[in-house]
mmCIF file of N, CA, C and O in Angstrom:
data_model
loop_
_atom_site.group_PDB
_atom_site.id
_atom_site.type_symbol
_atom_site.label_atom_id
_atom_site.label_comp_id
_atom_site.label_asym_id
_atom_site.label_seq_id
_atom_site.Cartn_x
_atom_site.Cartn_y
_atom_site.Cartn_z
ATOM 1 N N UNK A 907 84.210 47.359 55.365
ATOM 2 C CA UNK A 907 84.383 45.937 55.664
ATOM 3 C C UNK A 907 85.594 45.518 54.768
ATOM 4 O O UNK A 907 85.649 45.825 53.584
ATOM 5 N N UNK A 908 86.553 44.779 55.316
ATOM 6 C CA UNK A 908 87.632 44.352 54.496
ATOM 7 C C UNK A 908 87.404 43.059 53.753
ATOM 8 O O UNK A 908 86.430 42.365 54.168
ATOM 9 N N UNK A 909 88.132 42.820 52.719
ATOM 10 C CA UNK A 909 87.898 41.724 51.854
ATOM 11 C C UNK A 909 88.493 40.556 52.698
ATOM 12 O O UNK A 909 89.488 40.532 53.389
ATOM 13 N N UNK A 910 88.024 39.349 52.424
ATOM 14 C CA UNK A 910 88.576 38.194 53.172
ATOM 15 C C UNK A 910 89.082 37.215 52.047
ATOM 16 O O UNK A 910 88.758 37.169 50.936
ATOM 17 N N UNK A 911 89.904 36.378 52.558
ATOM 18 C CA UNK A 911 90.576 35.345 51.570
ATOM 19 C C UNK A 911 89.670 34.135 51.526
ATOM 20 O O UNK A 911 89.188 33.541 52.530
ATOM 21 N N UNK A 912 89.618 33.618 50.351
ATOM 22 C CA UNK A 912 88.760 32.387 50.164
ATOM 23 C C UNK A 912 89.632 31.232 50.549
ATOM 24 O O UNK A 912 89.246 30.085 50.479
ATOM 25 N N UNK A 913 90.960 31.462 50.939
ATOM 26 C CA UNK A 913 91.780 30.341 51.336
ATOM 27 C C UNK A 913 91.408 29.780 52.764
ATOM 28 O O UNK A 913 92.089 28.844 53.138
ATOM 29 N N UNK A 914 90.622 30.488 53.534
ATOM 30 C CA UNK A 914 90.161 29.996 54.853
ATOM 31 C C UNK A 914 88.867 29.315 54.673
ATOM 32 O O UNK A 914 87.836 29.911 54.528
ATOM 33 N N UNK A 915 88.902 27.997 54.732
ATOM 34 C CA UNK A 915 87.595 27.219 54.449
ATOM 35 C C UNK A 915 86.485 27.512 55.417
ATOM 36 O O UNK A 915 85.320 27.573 55.070
ATOM 37 N N UNK A 916 86.809 27.757 56.681
ATOM 38 C CA UNK A 916 85.840 27.996 57.666
ATOM 39 C C UNK A 916 85.198 29.339 57.405
ATOM 40 O O UNK A 916 83.925 29.487 57.405
ATOM 41 N N UNK A 917 85.895 30.390 57.030
ATOM 42 C CA UNK A 917 85.420 31.627 56.732
ATOM 43 C C UNK A 917 84.527 31.622 55.370
ATOM 44 O O UNK A 917 83.564 32.263 55.324
ATOM 45 N N UNK A 918 85.119 30.910 54.482
ATOM 46 C CA UNK A 918 84.349 30.715 53.241
ATOM 47 C C UNK A 918 83.030 30.082 53.438
ATOM 48 O O UNK A 918 81.939 30.463 52.985
ATOM 49 N N UNK A 919 82.978 29.012 54.350
ATOM 50 C CA UNK A 919 81.614 28.292 54.613
ATOM 51 C C UNK A 919 80.693 29.297 55.318
ATOM 52 O O UNK A 919 79.517 29.250 55.095
ATOM 53 N N UNK A 920 81.213 30.070 56.171
ATOM 54 C CA UNK A 920 80.410 31.053 56.903
ATOM 55 C C UNK A 920 79.848 32.108 55.957
ATOM 56 O O UNK A 920 78.745 32.419 56.160
ATOM 57 N N UNK A 921 80.615 32.567 55.085
ATOM 58 C CA UNK A 921 80.125 33.540 54.081
ATOM 59 C C UNK A 921 78.998 32.947 53.167
ATOM 60 O O UNK A 921 77.942 33.536 52.946
ATOM 61 N N UNK A 922 79.186 31.678 52.808
ATOM 62 C CA UNK A 922 78.197 30.992 52.055
ATOM 63 C C UNK A 922 76.979 30.724 52.725
ATOM 64 O O UNK A 922 75.826 30.919 52.399
ATOM 65 N N UNK A 923 77.102 30.275 54.122
ATOM 66 C CA UNK A 923 75.940 30.018 54.940
ATOM 67 C C UNK A 923 75.185 31.321 55.067
ATOM 68 O O UNK A 923 73.893 31.318 55.038
ATOM 69 N N UNK A 924 75.863 32.495 55.393
ATOM 70 C CA UNK A 924 75.244 33.716 55.632
ATOM 71 C C UNK A 924 74.383 34.220 54.325
ATOM 72 O O UNK A 924 73.377 34.666 54.506
ATOM 73 N N UNK A 925 75.107 33.961 53.224
ATOM 74 C CA UNK A 925 74.347 34.289 51.870
ATOM 75 C C UNK A 925 73.121 33.390 51.855
ATOM 76 O O UNK A 925 72.034 33.950 51.438
ATOM 77 N N UNK A 926 73.249 32.221 51.945
ATOM 78 C CA UNK A 926 72.055 31.256 51.588
ATOM 79 C C UNK A 926 70.994 31.579 52.690
ATOM 80 O O UNK A 926 69.770 31.515 52.329
ATOM 81 N N UNK A 927 71.339 31.869 53.954
ATOM 82 C CA UNK A 927 70.289 32.149 54.913
ATOM 83 C C UNK A 927 69.652 33.459 54.508
ATOM 84 O O UNK A 927 68.334 33.484 54.575
ATOM 85 N N UNK A 928 70.271 34.367 53.982
ATOM 86 C CA UNK A 928 69.661 35.678 53.726
ATOM 87 C C UNK A 928 68.828 35.486 52.350
ATOM 88 O O UNK A 928 67.842 36.137 52.263
ATOM 89 N N UNK A 929 69.287 34.658 51.444
ATOM 90 C CA UNK A 929 68.486 34.360 50.265
ATOM 91 C C UNK A 929 67.258 33.720 50.719
ATOM 92 O O UNK A 929 66.171 33.988 50.151
ATOM 93 N N UNK A 930 67.246 32.833 51.673
ATOM 94 C CA UNK A 930 66.003 32.196 52.120
ATOM 95 C C UNK A 930 65.091 33.105 52.810
ATOM 96 O O UNK A 930 63.793 33.045 52.543
ATOM 97 N N UNK A 931 65.681 34.093 53.644
ATOM 98 C CA UNK A 931 64.785 35.058 54.257
ATOM 99 C C UNK A 931 63.998 35.920 53.184
ATOM 100 O O UNK A 931 63.030 36.301 53.252
ATOM 101 N N UNK A 932 64.916 36.317 52.230
ATOM 102 C CA UNK A 932 64.377 37.215 51.049
ATOM 103 C C UNK A 932 63.346 36.393 50.324
ATOM 104 O O UNK A 932 62.132 36.970 50.139
ATOM 105 N N UNK A 933 63.405 35.120 50.078
ATOM 106 C CA UNK A 933 62.380 34.341 49.457
ATOM 107 C C UNK A 933 61.145 34.331 50.158
ATOM 108 O O UNK A 933 60.046 34.557 49.786
ATOM 109 N N UNK A 934 61.245 34.058 51.591
ATOM 110 C CA UNK A 934 60.076 34.109 52.463
ATOM 111 C C UNK A 934 59.456 35.441 52.382
ATOM 112 O O UNK A 934 58.188 35.423 52.449
ATOM 113 N N UNK A 935 60.242 36.442 52.475
ATOM 114 C CA UNK A 935 59.565 37.821 52.661
ATOM 115 C C UNK A 935 58.954 38.165 51.330
ATOM 116 O O UNK A 935 57.828 38.832 51.256
ATOM 117 N N UNK A 936 59.442 37.672 50.218
ATOM 118 C CA UNK A 936 58.722 37.853 48.845
ATOM 119 C C UNK A 936 57.547 37.216 48.887
ATOM 120 O O UNK A 936 56.472 37.768 48.387
ATOM 121 N N UNK A 937 57.406 36.011 49.394
ATOM 122 C CA UNK A 937 56.242 35.228 49.337
ATOM 123 C C UNK A 937 55.116 35.906 50.135
ATOM 124 O O UNK A 937 53.961 36.012 49.766
ATOM 125 N N UNK A 938 55.554 36.406 51.380
ATOM 126 C CA UNK A 938 54.625 37.096 52.238
ATOM 127 C C UNK A 938 54.193 38.423 51.633
ATOM 128 O O UNK A 938 52.993 38.794 51.690
ATOM 129 N N UNK A 939 55.088 39.131 50.964
ATOM 130 C CA UNK A 939 54.754 40.360 50.229
ATOM 131 C C UNK A 939 53.700 40.089 49.117
ATOM 132 O O UNK A 939 52.703 40.833 49.040
ATOM 133 N N UNK A 940 53.848 38.937 48.403
ATOM 134 C CA UNK A 940 52.870 38.641 47.340
ATOM 135 C C UNK A 940 51.429 38.268 47.982
ATOM 136 O O UNK A 940 50.535 38.899 47.510
ATOM 137 N N UNK A 941 51.381 37.576 49.070
ATOM 138 C CA UNK A 941 50.228 37.217 49.677
ATOM 139 C C UNK A 941 49.552 38.504 50.200
ATOM 140 O O UNK A 941 48.345 38.715 50.129
ATOM 141 N N UNK A 942 50.341 39.316 50.987
ATOM 142 C CA UNK A 942 49.725 40.582 51.533
ATOM 143 C C UNK A 942 49.367 41.511 50.382
ATOM 144 O O UNK A 942 48.275 42.040 50.481
ATOM 145 N N UNK A 943 49.925 41.588 49.309
ATOM 146 C CA UNK A 943 49.504 42.462 48.153
ATOM 147 C C UNK A 943 48.167 41.865 47.556
ATOM 148 O O UNK A 943 47.335 42.709 47.244
ATOM 149 N N UNK A 944 48.054 40.569 47.460
ATOM 150 C CA UNK A 944 46.854 39.961 47.013
ATOM 151 C C UNK A 944 45.764 40.403 47.891
ATOM 152 O O UNK A 944 44.630 40.748 47.574
ATOM 153 N N UNK A 945 45.952 40.439 49.257
ATOM 154 C CA UNK A 945 44.844 40.744 50.229
ATOM 155 C C UNK A 945 44.563 42.180 50.235
ATOM 156 O O UNK A 945 43.436 42.506 50.389
ATOM 157 N N UNK A 946 45.552 43.045 49.840
ATOM 158 C CA UNK A 946 45.155 44.483 49.828
ATOM 159 C C UNK A 946 44.830 44.914 48.444
ATOM 160 O O UNK A 946 44.705 46.134 48.106
ATOM 161 N N UNK A 947 44.606 44.039 47.481
ATOM 162 C CA UNK A 947 44.364 44.353 46.172
ATOM 163 C C UNK A 947 43.231 45.418 46.042
ATOM 164 O O UNK A 947 42.138 45.167 46.709
ATOM 165 N N UNK A 948 43.481 46.378 45.319
ATOM 166 C CA UNK A 948 42.355 47.427 45.004
ATOM 167 C C UNK A 948 42.255 48.362 46.115
ATOM 168 O O UNK A 948 41.566 49.364 46.065
ATOM 169 N N UNK A 949 43.062 48.336 47.214
ATOM 170 C CA UNK A 949 42.943 49.327 48.305
ATOM 171 C C UNK A 949 44.038 50.409 48.143
ATOM 172 O O UNK A 949 43.915 51.441 48.786
ATOM 173 N N UNK A 950 44.993 50.251 47.229
ATOM 174 C CA UNK A 950 45.924 51.254 47.002
ATOM 175 C C UNK A 950 46.987 51.398 48.226
ATOM 176 O O UNK A 950 47.575 52.414 48.353
ATOM 177 N N UNK A 951 47.132 50.379 49.076
ATOM 178 C CA UNK A 951 47.949 50.338 50.224
ATOM 179 C C UNK A 951 49.018 49.373 50.019
ATOM 180 O O UNK A 951 48.825 48.236 49.537
ATOM 181 N N UNK A 952 50.287 49.911 50.211
ATOM 182 C CA UNK A 952 51.544 49.111 50.060
ATOM 183 C C UNK A 952 51.581 48.259 51.339
ATOM 184 O O UNK A 952 51.525 48.619 52.600
ATOM 185 N N UNK A 953 51.793 46.897 51.262
ATOM 186 C CA UNK A 953 51.623 45.974 52.293
ATOM 187 C C UNK A 953 53.029 46.079 53.109
ATOM 188 O O UNK A 953 54.042 46.478 52.628
ATOM 189 N N UNK A 954 52.862 45.755 54.539
ATOM 190 C CA UNK A 954 54.178 45.852 55.329
ATOM 191 C C UNK A 954 55.101 44.704 54.781
ATOM 192 O O UNK A 954 56.319 44.838 54.859
ATOM 193 N N UNK A 955 54.622 43.734 54.170
ATOM 194 C CA UNK A 955 55.402 42.691 53.585
ATOM 195 C C UNK A 955 56.398 43.242 52.427
ATOM 196 O O UNK A 955 57.442 42.662 52.292
ATOM 197 N N UNK A 956 55.931 44.226 51.826
ATOM 198 C CA UNK A 956 56.751 44.719 50.726
ATOM 199 C C UNK A 956 58.020 45.405 51.300
ATOM 200 O O UNK A 956 59.127 45.158 50.726
ATOM 201 N N UNK A 957 57.921 46.086 52.389
ATOM 202 C CA UNK A 957 59.076 46.702 53.044
ATOM 203 C C UNK A 957 60.022 45.578 53.492
ATOM 204 O O UNK A 957 61.310 45.703 53.339
ATOM 205 N N UNK A 958 59.578 44.495 54.100
ATOM 206 C CA UNK A 958 60.389 43.420 54.464
ATOM 207 C C UNK A 958 61.055 42.790 53.320
ATOM 208 O O UNK A 958 62.269 42.516 53.435
ATOM 209 N N UNK A 959 60.368 42.585 52.196
ATOM 210 C CA UNK A 959 61.019 41.968 50.929
ATOM 211 C C UNK A 959 62.088 42.803 50.432
ATOM 212 O O UNK A 959 63.183 42.418 50.033
ATOM 213 N N UNK A 960 61.843 44.171 50.442
ATOM 214 C CA UNK A 960 62.819 45.054 49.960
ATOM 215 C C UNK A 960 64.030 45.140 50.804
ATOM 216 O O UNK A 960 65.146 45.069 50.321
ATOM 217 N N UNK A 961 63.978 45.162 52.116
ATOM 218 C CA UNK A 961 65.052 45.142 53.015
ATOM 219 C C UNK A 961 65.805 43.744 53.031
ATOM 220 O O UNK A 961 67.054 43.744 52.915
ATOM 221 N N UNK A 962 65.015 42.696 52.923
ATOM 222 C CA UNK A 962 65.703 41.401 52.770
ATOM 223 C C UNK A 962 66.434 41.199 51.430
ATOM 224 O O UNK A 962 67.562 40.773 51.351
ATOM 225 N N UNK A 963 65.904 41.900 50.384
ATOM 226 C CA UNK A 963 66.582 41.802 49.078
ATOM 227 C C UNK A 963 67.889 42.643 49.232
ATOM 228 O O UNK A 963 68.912 42.150 48.532
ATOM 229 N N UNK A 964 67.966 43.661 49.824
ATOM 230 C CA UNK A 964 69.207 44.465 50.016
ATOM 231 C C UNK A 964 70.251 43.704 50.728
ATOM 232 O O UNK A 964 71.407 43.659 50.450
ATOM 233 N N UNK A 965 69.760 43.031 51.834
ATOM 234 C CA UNK A 965 70.619 42.236 52.631
ATOM 235 C C UNK A 965 71.260 41.058 51.834
ATOM 236 O O UNK A 965 72.488 40.649 51.969
ATOM 237 N N UNK A 966 70.469 40.458 50.988
ATOM 238 C CA UNK A 966 70.977 39.321 50.257
ATOM 239 C C UNK A 966 71.967 39.794 49.130
ATOM 240 O O UNK A 966 73.041 39.088 48.849
ATOM 241 N N UNK A 967 71.762 40.972 48.634
ATOM 242 C CA UNK A 967 72.634 41.543 47.639
ATOM 243 C C UNK A 967 73.984 41.945 48.423
ATOM 244 O O UNK A 967 75.088 41.557 47.772
ATOM 245 N N UNK A 968 73.936 42.457 49.510
ATOM 246 C CA UNK A 968 75.090 42.805 50.256
ATOM 247 C C UNK A 968 75.813 41.528 50.633
ATOM 248 O O UNK A 968 77.106 41.400 50.444
ATOM 249 N N UNK A 969 75.209 40.455 50.977
ATOM 250 C CA UNK A 969 75.955 39.129 51.309
ATOM 251 C C UNK A 969 76.517 38.596 49.818
ATOM 252 O O UNK A 969 77.662 38.066 49.920
ATOM 253 N N UNK A 970 75.907 38.734 48.817
ATOM 254 C CA UNK A 970 76.437 38.364 47.577
ATOM 255 C C UNK A 970 77.709 39.136 47.144
ATOM 256 O O UNK A 970 78.667 38.528 46.539
ATOM 257 N N UNK A 971 77.755 40.452 47.497
ATOM 258 C CA UNK A 971 78.954 41.207 47.312
ATOM 259 C C UNK A 971 80.075 40.669 48.111
ATOM 260 O O UNK A 971 81.242 40.599 47.619
ATOM 261 N N UNK A 972 79.835 40.310 49.287
ATOM 262 C CA UNK A 972 80.984 39.667 50.135
ATOM 263 C C UNK A 972 81.533 38.373 49.474
ATOM 264 O O UNK A 972 82.616 38.108 49.434
ATOM 265 N N UNK A 973 80.520 37.455 49.003
ATOM 266 C CA UNK A 973 80.909 36.302 48.248
ATOM 267 C C UNK A 973 81.826 36.712 47.089
ATOM 268 O O UNK A 973 82.877 35.965 46.754
ATOM 269 N N UNK A 974 81.364 37.667 46.242
ATOM 270 C CA UNK A 974 82.136 38.028 45.049
ATOM 271 C C UNK A 974 83.448 38.514 45.366
ATOM 272 O O UNK A 974 84.386 38.060 44.713
ATOM 273 N N UNK A 975 83.586 39.440 46.487
ATOM 274 C CA UNK A 975 84.906 39.980 46.788
ATOM 275 C C UNK A 975 85.754 38.754 47.411
ATOM 276 O O UNK A 975 87.085 38.928 47.147
ATOM 277 N N UNK A 976 85.210 37.832 47.922
ATOM 278 C CA UNK A 976 86.108 36.666 48.427
ATOM 279 C C UNK A 976 86.364 35.685 47.322
ATOM 280 O O UNK A 976 87.126 34.726 47.556
ATOM 281 N N UNK A 977 85.793 35.874 46.135
ATOM 282 C CA UNK A 977 86.050 34.811 45.103
ATOM 283 C C UNK A 977 85.329 33.526 45.205
ATOM 284 O O UNK A 977 85.937 32.367 44.903
ATOM 285 N N UNK A 978 84.253 33.513 45.917
ATOM 286 C CA UNK A 978 83.546 32.301 46.317
ATOM 287 C C UNK A 978 82.509 31.883 45.357
ATOM 288 O O UNK A 978 81.515 31.269 45.726
ATOM 289 N N UNK A 979 82.625 32.114 44.073
ATOM 290 C CA UNK A 979 81.693 31.745 43.064
ATOM 291 C C UNK A 979 81.959 30.322 42.621
ATOM 292 O O UNK A 979 83.140 29.820 42.802
ATOM 293 N N UNK A 980 81.096 29.550 42.116
ATOM 294 C CA UNK A 980 81.276 28.154 41.586
ATOM 295 C C UNK A 980 81.169 28.189 40.180
ATOM 296 O O UNK A 980 80.358 28.975 39.428
ATOM 297 N N UNK A 981 82.160 27.614 39.486
ATOM 298 C CA UNK A 981 82.119 27.434 38.109
ATOM 299 C C UNK A 981 81.957 28.719 37.330
ATOM 300 O O UNK A 981 82.798 29.656 37.567
ATOM 301 N N UNK A 982 81.070 28.814 36.555
ATOM 302 C CA UNK A 982 80.855 30.023 35.715
ATOM 303 C C UNK A 982 79.793 30.975 36.340
ATOM 304 O O UNK A 982 79.293 31.889 35.612
ATOM 305 N N UNK A 983 79.414 30.812 37.534
ATOM 306 C CA UNK A 983 78.352 31.591 38.195
ATOM 307 C C UNK A 983 78.894 33.017 38.394
ATOM 308 O O UNK A 983 80.059 33.223 38.664
ATOM 309 N N UNK A 984 77.963 34.018 38.335
ATOM 310 C CA UNK A 984 78.237 35.404 38.750
ATOM 311 C C UNK A 984 77.226 35.690 39.852
ATOM 312 O O UNK A 984 76.200 36.260 39.678
ATOM 313 N N UNK A 985 77.518 35.236 41.114
ATOM 314 C CA UNK A 985 76.582 35.231 42.206
ATOM 315 C C UNK A 985 76.068 36.728 42.409
ATOM 316 O O UNK A 985 74.822 36.869 42.803
ATOM 317 N N UNK A 986 76.960 37.634 42.328
ATOM 318 C CA UNK A 986 76.319 39.178 42.541
ATOM 319 C C UNK A 986 75.432 39.516 41.472
ATOM 320 O O UNK A 986 74.303 39.987 41.811
ATOM 321 N N UNK A 987 75.700 39.259 40.195
ATOM 322 C CA UNK A 987 74.751 39.454 39.193
ATOM 323 C C UNK A 987 73.473 38.744 39.302
ATOM 324 O O UNK A 987 72.323 39.242 39.119
ATOM 325 N N UNK A 988 73.634 37.421 39.584
ATOM 326 C CA UNK A 988 72.481 36.549 39.727
ATOM 327 C C UNK A 988 71.591 37.070 40.832
ATOM 328 O O UNK A 988 70.373 37.085 40.699
ATOM 329 N N UNK A 989 72.069 37.429 41.947
ATOM 330 C CA UNK A 989 71.391 37.847 43.161
ATOM 331 C C UNK A 989 70.726 39.075 42.843
ATOM 332 O O UNK A 989 69.404 39.320 43.111
ATOM 333 N N UNK A 990 71.343 40.200 42.148
ATOM 334 C CA UNK A 990 70.717 41.349 41.863
ATOM 335 C C UNK A 990 69.573 41.146 40.895
ATOM 336 O O UNK A 990 68.467 41.784 41.037
ATOM 337 N N UNK A 991 69.793 40.388 40.038
ATOM 338 C CA UNK A 991 68.705 39.996 38.972
ATOM 339 C C UNK A 991 67.539 39.389 39.665
ATOM 340 O O UNK A 991 66.360 39.561 39.309
ATOM 341 N N UNK A 992 67.804 38.383 40.510
ATOM 342 C CA UNK A 992 66.735 37.691 41.255
ATOM 343 C C UNK A 992 65.941 38.669 42.027
ATOM 344 O O UNK A 992 64.763 38.653 41.995
ATOM 345 N N UNK A 993 66.543 39.639 42.783
ATOM 346 C CA UNK A 993 65.816 40.584 43.633
ATOM 347 C C UNK A 993 64.934 41.511 42.686
ATOM 348 O O UNK A 993 63.770 41.931 43.047
ATOM 349 N N UNK A 994 65.287 41.662 41.390
ATOM 350 C CA UNK A 994 64.583 42.506 40.458
ATOM 351 C C UNK A 994 63.474 41.616 39.768
ATOM 352 O O UNK A 994 62.677 42.188 38.992
ATOM 353 N N UNK A 995 63.323 40.249 40.119
ATOM 354 C CA UNK A 995 62.302 39.530 39.551
ATOM 355 C C UNK A 995 62.630 38.588 38.485
ATOM 356 O O UNK A 995 61.803 37.905 38.019
ATOM 357 N N UNK A 996 63.903 38.363 38.350
ATOM 358 C CA UNK A 996 64.295 37.325 37.330
ATOM 359 C C UNK A 996 64.275 35.801 37.863
ATOM 360 O O UNK A 996 65.209 35.529 38.720
ATOM 361 N N UNK A 997 63.315 35.120 37.514
ATOM 362 C CA UNK A 997 63.129 33.766 38.027
ATOM 363 C C UNK A 997 64.195 32.869 37.745
ATOM 364 O O UNK A 997 64.584 32.019 38.500
ATOM 365 N N UNK A 998 64.814 32.968 36.484
ATOM 366 C CA UNK A 998 66.036 32.102 36.239
ATOM 367 C C UNK A 998 67.201 32.458 37.025
ATOM 368 O O UNK A 998 67.935 31.644 37.549
ATOM 369 N N UNK A 999 67.401 33.723 37.427
ATOM 370 C CA UNK A 999 68.403 34.193 38.277
ATOM 371 C C UNK A 999 68.164 33.557 39.745
ATOM 372 O O UNK A 999 69.190 33.171 40.399
ATOM 373 N N UNK A 1000 66.974 33.465 40.200
ATOM 374 C CA UNK A 1000 66.636 32.916 41.507
ATOM 375 C C UNK A 1000 67.021 31.449 41.504
ATOM 376 O O UNK A 1000 67.778 31.073 42.390
ATOM 377 N N UNK A 1001 66.768 30.849 40.386
ATOM 378 C CA UNK A 1001 67.134 29.445 40.336
ATOM 379 C C UNK A 1001 68.520 29.280 40.370
ATOM 380 O O UNK A 1001 69.066 28.236 41.057
ATOM 381 N N UNK A 1002 69.300 30.041 39.764
ATOM 382 C CA UNK A 1002 70.823 30.031 39.806
ATOM 383 C C UNK A 1002 71.379 30.177 41.203
ATOM 384 O O UNK A 1002 72.364 29.609 41.699
ATOM 385 N N UNK A 1003 70.802 31.079 41.859
ATOM 386 C CA UNK A 1003 71.197 31.471 43.158
ATOM 387 C C UNK A 1003 70.879 30.387 44.093
ATOM 388 O O UNK A 1003 71.774 30.051 45.021
ATOM 389 N N UNK A 1004 69.677 29.715 43.999
ATOM 390 C CA UNK A 1004 69.362 28.585 44.865
ATOM 391 C C UNK A 1004 70.210 27.460 44.494
ATOM 392 O O UNK A 1004 70.735 26.817 45.454
ATOM 393 N N UNK A 1005 70.593 27.273 43.238
ATOM 394 C CA UNK A 1005 71.592 26.228 42.847
ATOM 395 C C UNK A 1005 72.908 26.481 43.442
ATOM 396 O O UNK A 1005 73.576 25.400 43.853
ATOM 397 N N UNK A 1006 73.389 27.654 43.588
ATOM 398 C CA UNK A 1006 74.621 27.999 44.235
ATOM 399 C C UNK A 1006 74.603 27.490 45.751
ATOM 400 O O UNK A 1006 75.513 26.840 46.183
ATOM 401 N N UNK A 1007 73.477 27.744 46.392
ATOM 402 C CA UNK A 1007 73.368 27.341 47.757
ATOM 403 C C UNK A 1007 73.356 25.779 47.749
ATOM 404 O O UNK A 1007 73.895 25.168 48.725
ATOM 405 N N UNK A 1008 72.580 25.130 46.922
ATOM 406 C CA UNK A 1008 72.577 23.717 46.894
ATOM 407 C C UNK A 1008 74.087 23.153 46.756
ATOM 408 O O UNK A 1008 74.459 22.305 47.558
ATOM 409 N N UNK A 1009 74.847 23.687 45.816
ATOM 410 C CA UNK A 1009 76.171 23.148 45.556
ATOM 411 C C UNK A 1009 77.087 23.616 46.796
ATOM 412 O O UNK A 1009 78.059 22.834 46.986
ATOM 413 N N UNK A 1010 76.787 24.575 47.581
ATOM 414 C CA UNK A 1010 77.622 24.927 48.667
ATOM 415 C C UNK A 1010 77.269 24.092 49.895
ATOM 416 O O UNK A 1010 77.974 24.178 50.928
ATOM 417 N N UNK A 1011 76.204 23.323 49.849
ATOM 418 C CA UNK A 1011 75.719 22.510 50.906
ATOM 419 C C UNK A 1011 74.713 23.123 51.819
ATOM 420 O O UNK A 1011 74.429 22.617 53.020
ATOM 421 N N UNK A 1012 74.079 24.179 51.479
ATOM 422 C CA UNK A 1012 73.093 24.902 52.287
ATOM 423 C C UNK A 1012 71.660 24.901 51.667
ATOM 424 O O UNK A 1012 71.001 25.919 51.861
ATOM 425 N N UNK A 1013 71.487 23.780 50.920
ATOM 426 C CA UNK A 1013 70.089 23.871 50.265
ATOM 427 C C UNK A 1013 68.950 23.897 51.269
ATOM 428 O O UNK A 1013 67.846 24.319 50.849
ATOM 429 N N UNK A 1014 69.156 23.492 52.555
ATOM 430 C CA UNK A 1014 67.934 23.634 53.448
ATOM 431 C C UNK A 1014 67.661 25.041 53.853
ATOM 432 O O UNK A 1014 66.647 25.226 54.435
ATOM 433 N N UNK A 1015 68.485 26.018 53.580
ATOM 434 C CA UNK A 1015 68.279 27.424 53.966
ATOM 435 C C UNK A 1015 67.553 28.115 52.964
ATOM 436 O O UNK A 1015 67.068 29.243 53.254
ATOM 437 N N UNK A 1016 67.282 27.550 51.758
ATOM 438 C CA UNK A 1016 66.564 28.213 50.695
ATOM 439 C C UNK A 1016 65.326 27.324 50.257
ATOM 440 O O UNK A 1016 65.384 26.137 50.457
ATOM 441 N N UNK A 1017 64.412 27.981 49.570
ATOM 442 C CA UNK A 1017 63.238 27.203 49.134
ATOM 443 C C UNK A 1017 63.306 27.022 47.586
ATOM 444 O O UNK A 1017 63.952 27.624 46.829
#
């Protein structure tokens, strides 16, 4: 995939919307995974929700890489680092990623 210019406002907004939508999907998959894991507790079975959360996590990381390449970070944010850390369980990084979507105008896509 080729890098895109952040000089195109419509393309920039599309990359941001895509990232925020994928962040929201990952958040929902993570919540489902936790609920499923609680239901399966003690059975030694990995829930299907875990696979969905893992896949969604990789998709949101990929979307953050596209933002990073396009130079679409805000202020002092490192969206790629924050997203990777969020997917690894860093709650503060999740907050920064959600805040990025808020400031980009896509707060309704994330929780």
